[in-house]
Coordinates of C-alpha atoms and ligand atoms in Angstrom, one line a residue:
M225 CA 40.9 10.1 21.3
N226 CA 39.8 8.5 18.0
T227 CA 36.5 8.8 16.1
V228 CA 35.0 5.8 18.0
D229 CA 35.8 7.3 21.4
R230 CA 34.6 10.7 20.5
I231 CA 31.3 9.4 19.2
K232 CA 30.9 7.3 22.3
E233 CA 31.7 10.3 24.6
M234 CA 29.3 12.6 22.8
L235 CA 26.4 10.1 22.9
E236 CA 27.0 9.3 26.6
T237 CA 27.0 13.0 27.5
L238 CA 23.9 13.7 25.4
K239 CA 22.0 10.8 27.1
I240 CA 22.2 12.7 30.3
F241 CA 20.0 15.5 29.0
S242 CA 16.8 13.5 29.5
E243 CA 13.6 14.2 31.4
T244 CA 13.5 10.6 32.9
S245 CA 16.0 7.9 33.9
N246 CA 14.0 5.3 31.9
G247 CA 15.6 5.8 28.5
V248 CA 15.8 9.2 26.9
T249 CA 13.0 11.8 26.8
R250 CA 14.1 15.0 25.1
L251 CA 11.0 16.7 23.8
P252 CA 11.1 19.9 21.8
F253 CA 11.2 23.3 23.5
T254 CA 12.1 21.9 26.9
K255 CA 14.9 22.3 29.4
E256 CA 16.4 19.0 28.2
A257 CA 16.4 20.2 24.6
E258 CA 18.1 23.4 25.7
L259 CA 20.8 21.5 27.4
A260 CA 21.4 19.3 24.3
V261 CA 21.5 22.3 22.0
S262 CA 24.1 24.1 24.2
Y263 CA 26.3 20.9 24.2
L264 CA 25.9 20.5 20.4
K265 CA 26.9 24.1 19.9
Q266 CA 30.0 23.6 22.0
K267 CA 31.0 20.5 20.0
M268 CA 30.3 22.3 16.7
E269 CA 32.5 25.2 17.8
E270 CA 35.3 22.8 18.7
A271 CA 35.0 21.3 15.2
G272 CA 35.8 24.8 13.9
L273 CA 32.2 25.6 12.7
E274 CA 30.4 29.0 12.8
V275 CA 27.4 28.1 15.1
F276 CA 23.9 29.5 15.5
V277 CA 20.4 28.4 16.6
D278 CA 17.6 29.2 14.1
A279 CA 14.0 30.3 14.7
S280 CA 12.9 26.6 14.7
G281 CA 15.3 25.7 17.4
A282 CA 17.6 23.8 15.0
V283 CA 21.3 24.1 15.7
H284 CA 23.6 24.8 12.8
G285 CA 27.4 24.7 12.3
I286 CA 28.9 26.1 9.1
R287 CA 32.3 25.7 7.4
R288 CA 32.6 28.0 4.4
G289 CA 33.8 26.4 1.2
I290 CA 35.0 28.0 -2.1
S291 CA 31.4 28.0 -3.2
P292 CA 28.5 29.3 -1.1
R293 CA 26.5 26.4 -2.3
K294 CA 26.0 24.0 0.5
I295 CA 26.2 20.3 1.3
I296 CA 24.0 19.8 4.4
I297 CA 24.5 16.9 6.8
G298 CA 22.4 16.3 9.8
S299 CA 19.7 14.6 11.8
H300 CA 17.4 15.4 14.7
Y301 CA 18.3 16.0 18.4
D302 CA 14.8 15.5 19.9
S303 CA 13.7 12.0 21.1
V304 CA 10.4 10.1 21.7
K305 CA 9.2 9.6 25.3
N306 CA 11.3 6.9 27.0
G307 CA 13.3 6.4 23.8
G308 CA 16.9 5.5 23.1
A309 CA 20.2 7.4 23.1
Y310 CA 20.8 7.0 19.3
D311 CA 17.7 7.8 17.3
G312 CA 18.5 11.1 15.6
I313 CA 21.2 12.3 17.9
A314 CA 23.7 9.7 16.6
G315 CA 23.4 11.3 13.2
V316 CA 24.0 14.7 14.6
V317 CA 27.1 13.5 16.5
C318 CA 28.4 11.7 13.4
A319 CA 27.9 14.9 11.4
I320 CA 29.9 16.9 14.0
E321 CA 32.7 14.3 13.8
I322 CA 32.7 14.6 10.0
A323 CA 33.2 18.4 10.3
R324 CA 35.9 17.9 12.9
I325 CA 37.9 15.5 10.7
L326 CA 37.6 18.0 7.8
K327 CA 38.5 21.0 10.0
Y328 CA 41.7 21.8 8.1
E329 CA 40.7 20.6 4.6
T330 CA 39.8 23.0 1.8
L331 CA 36.2 22.3 0.8
F332 CA 34.7 23.3 -2.5
Y333 CA 31.1 23.3 -1.2
T334 CA 30.2 25.0 2.0
L335 CA 29.5 22.3 4.7
E336 CA 26.6 22.8 7.0
I337 CA 25.9 20.6 9.9
I338 CA 22.3 20.7 11.3
G339 CA 20.8 19.3 14.5
F340 CA 17.1 19.4 13.5
N341 CA 14.4 20.1 16.1
D342 CA 11.2 18.1 16.7
E343 CA 11.5 15.5 13.9
E344 CA 9.6 13.0 16.0
G345 CA 6.4 15.1 16.5
V346 CA 5.7 13.4 19.8
R347 CA 4.8 16.5 21.8
F348 CA 2.3 18.0 19.3
G349 CA 1.4 14.9 17.3
T350 CA 3.0 16.4 14.2
G351 CA 6.6 15.8 12.9
F352 CA 9.5 17.2 10.9
F353 CA 9.2 20.6 12.5
S354 CA 12.6 22.1 11.5
S355 CA 12.7 20.4 8.1
K356 CA 9.2 21.6 7.2
A357 CA 10.3 25.1 8.4
F358 CA 13.2 25.0 5.9
L359 CA 10.7 24.0 3.2
G360 CA 8.4 26.9 4.2
E361 CA 5.6 24.6 5.2
W362 CA 4.6 26.3 8.5
D363 CA 2.4 29.3 9.0
I364 CA 1.4 31.1 12.2
E365 CA -2.1 29.8 12.0
K366 CA -0.8 26.2 11.9
L367 CA 1.5 26.9 14.8
K368 CA -1.4 28.2 16.9
S369 CA -3.7 25.3 16.1
Q370 CA -1.5 22.3 17.2
Y371 CA -1.4 21.6 20.9
D372 CA 0.5 19.3 23.3
D373 CA -1.2 17.4 26.1
K374 CA -1.1 20.4 28.4
N375 CA -2.9 22.5 25.8
I376 CA 0.2 24.5 24.9
S377 CA 0.4 25.4 21.2
I378 CA 3.6 25.1 19.2
Y379 CA 3.4 28.9 18.9
D380 CA 3.4 29.4 22.7
A381 CA 6.0 26.6 23.3
M382 CA 8.4 28.4 20.8
K383 CA 7.9 31.7 22.6
N384 CA 8.4 30.2 26.0
W385 CA 11.7 28.8 24.7
G386 CA 12.8 32.2 23.6
L387 CA 12.1 31.8 19.9
V388 CA 10.2 34.2 17.7
P389 CA 7.7 32.1 15.6
E390 CA 7.2 35.0 13.1
Q391 CA 10.9 34.6 12.2
L392 CA 10.4 31.1 10.7
I393 CA 9.8 32.8 7.4
N394 CA 13.5 33.8 7.5
I395 CA 14.9 30.3 7.6
V396 CA 13.2 29.0 4.4
W397 CA 15.9 27.4 2.2
Q398 CA 16.9 28.8 -1.1
I399 CA 16.9 25.4 -2.8
S400 CA 19.3 26.4 -5.6
K401 CA 21.9 27.2 -3.0
I402 CA 21.9 23.6 -1.8
R403 CA 23.9 20.8 -3.6
C404 CA 22.5 18.0 -1.4
F405 CA 21.4 16.7 2.0
M406 CA 22.8 13.6 3.7
E407 CA 21.6 12.0 6.9
I408 CA 23.2 9.2 9.0
H409 CA 20.7 7.4 11.2
V410 CA 20.4 4.2 13.1
E411 CA 18.3 1.6 11.2
Q412 CA 15.8 1.1 14.0
G413 CA 14.9 -2.3 12.5
P414 CA 16.4 -5.8 12.2
V415 CA 17.5 -6.0 8.6
L416 CA 21.1 -4.9 8.7
E417 CA 22.0 -7.0 11.8
K418 CA 20.3 -10.1 10.2
E419 CA 22.3 -9.5 7.0
G420 CA 25.5 -9.1 9.1
V421 CA 26.5 -6.0 7.2
D422 CA 28.3 -2.8 8.4
L423 CA 25.9 -0.3 6.9
G424 CA 22.6 0.2 4.9
I425 CA 22.0 2.5 1.9
V426 CA 18.4 3.8 2.0
N427 CA 16.5 3.4 -1.3
G428 CA 13.2 5.0 -0.2
I429 CA 11.3 6.2 2.8
V430 CA 7.6 5.4 3.6
G431 CA 5.0 8.0 3.2
M432 CA 3.3 8.9 6.5
R433 CA 0.0 10.4 7.7
R434 CA -0.8 11.3 11.2
Y435 CA -4.2 12.3 12.7
S436 CA -5.8 13.2 16.0
I437 CA -9.2 11.5 16.2
K438 CA -11.8 12.6 18.8
I439 CA -14.9 10.5 19.4
F440 CA -17.7 12.2 21.4
G441 CA -20.4 10.3 23.2
R442 CA -22.3 11.1 26.5
A443 CA -21.2 10.8 30.1
D444 CA -23.7 8.7 32.1
H445 CA -23.8 6.7 35.3
A446 CA -22.0 3.4 34.9
G447 CA -24.5 1.6 37.1
T448 CA -27.8 3.0 36.1
T449 CA -27.6 3.4 32.3
P450 CA -28.8 0.3 30.5
M451 CA -26.3 -1.0 27.9
N452 CA -28.7 -0.2 25.0
M453 CA -29.1 3.4 26.1
R454 CA -25.4 4.3 26.2
R455 CA -23.4 6.5 23.9
D456 CA -20.0 5.1 25.0
A457 CA -17.1 6.8 23.2
M458 CA -14.6 4.2 24.5
V459 CA -16.4 1.2 23.0
A460 CA -16.5 3.0 19.7
A461 CA -12.8 3.8 19.8
A462 CA -12.0 0.2 20.7
K463 CA -13.9 -1.0 17.6
V464 CA -12.2 1.6 15.4
I465 CA -8.8 0.7 16.8
E466 CA -9.3 -3.0 16.1
H467 CA -10.4 -2.2 12.6
I468 CA -7.2 0.0 12.1
E469 CA -5.1 -3.1 12.7
M470 CA -7.1 -5.2 10.2
A471 CA -7.0 -2.4 7.6
A472 CA -3.2 -2.2 7.8
Q473 CA -2.9 -6.0 7.3
K474 CA -4.7 -5.8 4.0
Y475 CA -1.9 -3.8 2.4
L476 CA 1.4 -5.6 2.3
G477 CA 4.2 -3.5 3.8
S478 CA 1.8 -0.9 5.3
V479 CA 1.5 -0.2 9.0
A480 CA -0.9 1.6 11.3
T481 CA -0.5 2.5 14.9
V482 CA -2.6 4.1 17.6
G483 CA 0.1 5.1 20.1
S484 CA -1.7 7.6 22.3
C485 CA -5.1 7.6 23.8
I486 CA -6.8 9.9 26.3
V487 CA -10.2 9.1 27.8
S488 CA -12.4 11.5 29.6
P489 CA -13.7 11.9 32.2
D490 CA -11.3 8.9 32.9
T491 CA -13.4 7.7 35.7
V492 CA -14.2 4.1 36.8
N493 CA -17.9 4.6 37.2
T494 CA -18.8 7.0 34.4
V495 CA -19.5 6.0 30.7
P496 CA -16.7 7.6 28.7
E497 CA -17.8 10.8 27.1
R498 CA -14.8 11.5 24.9
V499 CA -11.9 9.5 23.6
E500 CA -9.0 11.2 21.7
F501 CA -6.5 9.0 20.0
S502 CA -3.6 9.3 17.6
L503 CA -3.4 7.5 14.3
D504 CA -0.1 7.0 12.4
I505 CA -0.3 5.2 9.1
R506 CA 2.6 4.5 6.7
S507 CA 3.4 2.8 3.4
I508 CA 6.1 2.9 0.8
N509 CA 3.2 2.9 -1.7
D510 CA 1.1 6.1 -1.9
D511 CA -2.0 4.3 -3.3
D512 CA -2.0 1.9 -0.4
L513 CA -1.6 4.7 2.0
Y514 CA -4.7 6.4 0.5
A515 CA -6.7 3.2 0.4
M516 CA -5.8 2.4 4.0
E517 CA -6.8 5.9 5.1
Q518 CA -10.2 5.7 3.3
D519 CA -10.8 2.2 4.8
I520 CA -10.3 3.5 8.3
L521 CA -12.3 6.7 7.8
I522 CA -15.3 4.9 6.3
Y523 CA -15.4 2.5 9.2
L524 CA -15.2 5.3 11.7
E525 CA -18.2 7.0 10.1
C526 CA -20.2 3.7 10.2
V527 CA -19.4 3.2 13.9
A528 CA -20.3 6.8 14.7
Q529 CA -23.6 6.6 12.9
E530 CA -24.5 3.2 14.3
R531 CA -23.9 4.4 17.9
N532 CA -25.2 7.9 17.6
L533 CA -21.8 9.5 18.2
T534 CA -19.9 12.4 16.7
Y535 CA -16.3 12.7 15.9
E536 CA -13.6 15.1 14.7
I537 CA -10.4 14.5 12.8
Q538 CA -7.4 16.8 12.7
T539 CA -4.7 16.0 10.1
K540 CA -1.3 16.4 11.9
L541 CA 1.1 15.3 9.2
E542 CA 1.0 14.2 5.5
V543 CA 4.1 13.2 3.6
E544 CA 4.3 11.2 0.5
P545 CA 6.8 8.3 0.1
A546 CA 10.1 9.3 -1.4
Q547 CA 13.1 7.8 -3.2
M548 CA 16.6 8.8 -2.3
D549 CA 18.8 10.4 -5.0
K550 CA 20.3 7.8 -7.4
R551 CA 23.6 9.5 -7.9
L552 CA 24.2 10.0 -4.2
R553 CA 23.3 6.3 -3.5
A554 CA 25.9 5.3 -6.1
Y555 CA 28.5 7.5 -4.4
L556 CA 27.7 5.9 -1.1
R557 CA 27.9 2.4 -2.5
D558 CA 31.2 3.2 -4.1
S559 CA 32.6 4.7 -0.9
I560 CA 31.5 1.7 1.1
L561 CA 33.2 -0.7 -1.4
R562 CA 36.4 1.3 -1.5
L563 CA 36.6 1.4 2.3
G564 CA 36.1 -2.4 2.4
Y565 CA 32.9 -2.3 4.3
S566 CA 29.7 -4.3 3.6
S567 CA 26.2 -3.0 3.0
V568 CA 22.8 -3.8 1.6
S569 CA 20.1 -1.4 0.3
L570 CA 16.8 -1.1 2.1
N571 CA 13.7 1.0 2.5
S572 CA 13.0 2.9 5.7
G573 CA 9.8 2.3 7.6
A574 CA 10.7 5.1 10.0
G575 CA 10.3 8.7 9.1
H576 CA 13.3 11.0 8.8
D577 CA 14.0 14.7 8.0
A578 CA 15.4 13.3 4.8
L579 CA 11.8 12.4 3.8
P580 CA 10.3 15.9 3.3
I581 CA 13.7 17.3 2.3
S582 CA 14.1 14.8 -0.6
R583 CA 11.1 16.3 -2.4
K584 CA 13.2 19.5 -3.0
V585 CA 16.9 18.6 -2.6
P586 CA 19.0 15.6 -3.7
T587 CA 19.0 13.5 -0.6
A588 CA 20.7 10.3 0.7
M589 CA 20.6 8.3 3.9
L590 CA 23.0 5.9 5.4
F591 CA 21.8 3.4 8.1
V592 CA 23.8 1.9 10.9
P593 CA 22.7 -1.5 12.3
S594 CA 20.5 -1.5 15.4
K595 CA 21.1 -4.1 18.1
N596 CA 18.2 -6.6 18.0
G597 CA 16.4 -4.1 15.7
R598 CA 15.2 -2.3 18.8
S599 CA 14.3 1.4 18.7
H600 CA 12.0 4.0 20.3
C601 CA 12.8 2.2 23.6
P602 CA 15.6 2.4 26.2
E603 CA 17.3 -0.8 24.8
E604 CA 18.2 1.0 21.5
Y605 CA 21.9 0.5 20.7
S606 CA 24.2 0.8 17.7
K607 CA 27.9 0.1 17.8
P608 CA 30.1 3.3 17.8
E609 CA 32.5 1.3 15.5
N610 CA 29.7 1.2 12.9
L611 CA 28.8 4.8 13.4
A612 CA 32.5 5.6 12.8
K613 CA 32.3 3.6 9.6
A614 CA 29.3 5.7 8.5
V615 CA 31.4 8.8 9.2
Q616 CA 34.2 7.5 7.0
V617 CA 31.8 6.7 4.2
V618 CA 30.2 10.1 4.2
I619 CA 33.6 11.8 4.2
N620 CA 34.6 9.8 1.2
T621 CA 31.2 10.6 -0.4
L622 CA 31.7 14.3 0.3
K623 CA 35.1 14.2 -1.4
K624 CA 33.4 12.7 -4.5
I625 CA 30.8 15.4 -4.5
N626 CA 33.4 18.1 -4.0
N627 CA 35.3 16.8 -7.0
E628 CA 32.5 16.1 -9.4
E629 CA 32.5 17.5 -12.9
D630 CA 30.0 20.2 -12.4
I631 CA 32.4 22.0 -10.1
N632 CA 33.9 23.5 -13.2
N633 CA 30.5 24.8 -14.2
E634 CA 30.0 26.3 -10.7
L635 CA 33.3 28.2 -11.0
S636 CA 32.7 29.6 -14.5
Ligands
GLV816 C1 10.3 8.7 13.7 O1 11.1 8.0 14.3 C2 9.1 8.0 13.2 O2 9.3 7.2 12.2 O3 8.0 8.2 13.7
MN817 MN1 14.9 9.4 14.0
MN818 MN1 12.3 8.2 16.0

């Protein structure tokens, strides 16, 4: 089997570990996640790696180099609901293939492959679970105050999955021990396909904020309560949601999405008492992100006052926009040229573990074209041939990093 066939086979197998047959649903701390982790462990072992699962549920494979300082390559293994078979997991599979190809090579830096857990944040409305754990950004209180739609906290979900949340403290990275982080990921947008190129080098990644917003009104009879005497949480939510779309349109390159909404009591003949909805806002420009957030919050306050309603906002995620490392981007570009592949540089509108990590560790991302730019849906597809090209480019880049001048300094 060659690289293309191995990538194809791994992705086909991993696709099976889904909760539904409509696309892939592999949420964190579930049976499906457990099956994926056990398969990834097996593949990492076959690639000659020392394998373990950490306190966040991330799966690691290590190849010791001459130096204990690490180059980390990885992506996430969780998915959205009814998503595709490539988002995240394709990068984990490529990383395993990289380790397999380098199985018998002497490496200067230690190579660590990671399948990150819960990057998407779908289950708890959060995001970047393992990467934030590596950066020491979770505490027990936070784990106990974020819930899924069945009212299970992250803390309890971890325990039910056999993890010990208190041990998260033990997996915080020693930043000086890490040379860099690299992530291969499918583009999830239309740019690379439109440009007709093999690969994309990521310049920067959008900043993101996520909130859970609850609007509280009063449940009343839908037939007997006059329109001017209602405190309807649903109408208020609808007005705010429409404003959210307008607010995002004011700032070029910014986006805002309400992707989840729960109404209660969710009854045909009762005025809605409570509406809870998610808000995800993103921009490559931090000032725009802040301005858009303020715009939405001020409008929410006005609507609540006007309609005699109350509301609560819980911040679920806050990450500033980030630039990828210049030197690593140059290495990637040089490797692409030497291998005779084509590429363009682009920003990422999707979030990635590379985003929070890049604040602390030199980080680079390589994108693989997505068919019709589709992602977060069952139609998601990227050619295994292009994923195999990304593998070759990263191997070439690893060799450059392993040979760079400061190795002499490390040895002395
Ligand atoms: C992850 O795919 C995100 O951008 O939300
Ligand atoms: Mn992803
Ligand atoms: Mn995703």
